[in-house]
PDB file of C-alpha atoms in Angstrom:
ATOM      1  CA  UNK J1335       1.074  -0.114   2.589  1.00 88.00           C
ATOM      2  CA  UNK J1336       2.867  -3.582   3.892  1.00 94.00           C
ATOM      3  CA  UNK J1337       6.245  -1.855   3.485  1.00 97.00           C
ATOM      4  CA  UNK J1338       5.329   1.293   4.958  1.00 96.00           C
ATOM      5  CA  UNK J1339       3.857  -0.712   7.961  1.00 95.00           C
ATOM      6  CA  UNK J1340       7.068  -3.197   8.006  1.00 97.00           C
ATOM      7  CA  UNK J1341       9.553  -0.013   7.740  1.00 97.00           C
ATOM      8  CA  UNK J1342       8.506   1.759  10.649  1.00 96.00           C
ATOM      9  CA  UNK J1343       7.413  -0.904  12.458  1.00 95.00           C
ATOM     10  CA  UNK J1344      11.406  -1.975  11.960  1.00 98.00           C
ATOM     11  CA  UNK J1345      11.985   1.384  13.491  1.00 96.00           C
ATOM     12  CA  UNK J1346      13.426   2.656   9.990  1.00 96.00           C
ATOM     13  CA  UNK J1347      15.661  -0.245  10.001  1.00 98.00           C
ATOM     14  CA  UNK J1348      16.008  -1.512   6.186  1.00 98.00           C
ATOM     15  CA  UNK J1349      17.333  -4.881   7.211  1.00 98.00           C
ATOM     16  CA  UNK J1350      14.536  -5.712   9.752  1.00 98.00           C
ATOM     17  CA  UNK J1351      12.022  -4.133   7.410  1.00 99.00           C
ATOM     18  CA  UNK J1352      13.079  -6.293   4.639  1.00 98.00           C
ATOM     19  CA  UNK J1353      13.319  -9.322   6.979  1.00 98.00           C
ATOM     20  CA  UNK J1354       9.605  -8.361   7.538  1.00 98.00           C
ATOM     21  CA  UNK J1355       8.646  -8.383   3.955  1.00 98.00           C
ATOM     22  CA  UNK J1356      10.620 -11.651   2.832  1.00 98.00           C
ATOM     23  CA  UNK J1357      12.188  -9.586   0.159  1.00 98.00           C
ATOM     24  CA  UNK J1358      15.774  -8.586  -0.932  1.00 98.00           C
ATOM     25  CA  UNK J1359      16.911  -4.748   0.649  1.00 98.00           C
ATOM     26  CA  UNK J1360      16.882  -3.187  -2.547  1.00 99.00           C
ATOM     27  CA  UNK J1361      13.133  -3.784  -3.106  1.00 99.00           C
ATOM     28  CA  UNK J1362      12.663  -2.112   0.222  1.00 99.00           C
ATOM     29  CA  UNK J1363      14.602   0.922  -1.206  1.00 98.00           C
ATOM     30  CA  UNK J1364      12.857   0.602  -4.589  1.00 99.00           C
ATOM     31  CA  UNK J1365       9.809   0.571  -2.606  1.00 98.00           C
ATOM     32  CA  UNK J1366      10.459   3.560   0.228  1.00 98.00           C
ATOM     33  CA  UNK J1367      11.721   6.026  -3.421  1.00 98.00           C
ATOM     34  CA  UNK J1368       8.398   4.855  -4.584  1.00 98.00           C
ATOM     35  CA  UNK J1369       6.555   5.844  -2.137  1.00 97.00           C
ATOM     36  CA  UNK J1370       9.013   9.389  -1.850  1.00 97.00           C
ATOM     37  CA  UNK J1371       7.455  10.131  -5.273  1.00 98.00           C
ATOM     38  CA  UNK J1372       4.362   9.576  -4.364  1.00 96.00           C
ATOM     39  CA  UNK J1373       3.725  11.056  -0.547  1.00 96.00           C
ATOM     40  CA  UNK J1374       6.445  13.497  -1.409  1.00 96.00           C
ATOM     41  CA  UNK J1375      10.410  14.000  -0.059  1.00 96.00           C
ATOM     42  CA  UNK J1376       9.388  14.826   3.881  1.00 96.00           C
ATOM     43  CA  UNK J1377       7.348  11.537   4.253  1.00 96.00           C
ATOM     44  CA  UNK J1378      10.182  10.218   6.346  1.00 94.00           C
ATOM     45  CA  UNK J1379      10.433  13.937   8.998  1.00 96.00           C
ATOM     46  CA  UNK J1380       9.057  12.881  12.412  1.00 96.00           C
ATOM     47  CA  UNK J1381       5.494  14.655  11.977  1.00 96.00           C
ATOM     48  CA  UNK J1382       4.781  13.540   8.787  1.00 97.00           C
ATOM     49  CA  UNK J1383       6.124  10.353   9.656  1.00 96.00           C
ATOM     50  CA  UNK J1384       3.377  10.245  12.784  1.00 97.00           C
ATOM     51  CA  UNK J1385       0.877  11.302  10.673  1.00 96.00           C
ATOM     52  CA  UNK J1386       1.709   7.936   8.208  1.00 96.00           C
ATOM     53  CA  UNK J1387       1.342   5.971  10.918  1.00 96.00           C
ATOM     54  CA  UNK J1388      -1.648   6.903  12.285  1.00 96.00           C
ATOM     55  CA  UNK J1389      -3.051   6.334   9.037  1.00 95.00           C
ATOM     56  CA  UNK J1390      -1.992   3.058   8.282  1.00 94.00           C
ATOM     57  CA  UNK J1391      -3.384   1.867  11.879  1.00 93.00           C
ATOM     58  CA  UNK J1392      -6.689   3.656  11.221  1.00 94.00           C
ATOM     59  CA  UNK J1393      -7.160   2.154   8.301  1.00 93.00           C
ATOM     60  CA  UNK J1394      -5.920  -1.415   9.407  1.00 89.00           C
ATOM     61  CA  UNK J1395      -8.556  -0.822  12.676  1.00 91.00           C
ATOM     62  CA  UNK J1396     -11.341   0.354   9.945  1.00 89.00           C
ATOM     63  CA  UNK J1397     -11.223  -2.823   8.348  1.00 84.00           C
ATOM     64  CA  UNK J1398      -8.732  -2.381   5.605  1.00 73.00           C
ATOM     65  CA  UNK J1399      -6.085  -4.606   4.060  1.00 69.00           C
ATOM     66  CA  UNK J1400      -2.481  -4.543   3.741  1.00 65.00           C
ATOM     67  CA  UNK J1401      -1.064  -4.657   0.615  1.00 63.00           C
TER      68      UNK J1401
END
């Protein structure tokens, strides 16, 4: 969820988003494939990409942790 968070909190930038993270770009690509296979190819289109975010800040407000 932390790289999720960082990447479009970086606006979709990779560099900012691995500036964010403390972690080499690659493992922010590793990461965003990842989470392709997981959430599916259109995780990145602009509604699905709303609907992400929302969730993430829901469940940060609800008490939940970053990982």
């Amino acid at each position: 969820m932390r790289t999720l968070g960082a990447y479009f909190g970086a606006g979709g930038s990779l560099i900012r988003a691995k500036d964010e993270l403390h972690v080499h770009v690659n493992t922010v690509v590793q990461r965003l494939d990842r989470i392709q296979v997981l959430l599916g190819r259109d995780w990145n289109e602009p509604g699905r990409a709303l609907e992400l975010q929302l969730a993430l800040r829901l469940h940060l407000l609800g008490g939940g942790r970053e990982r």
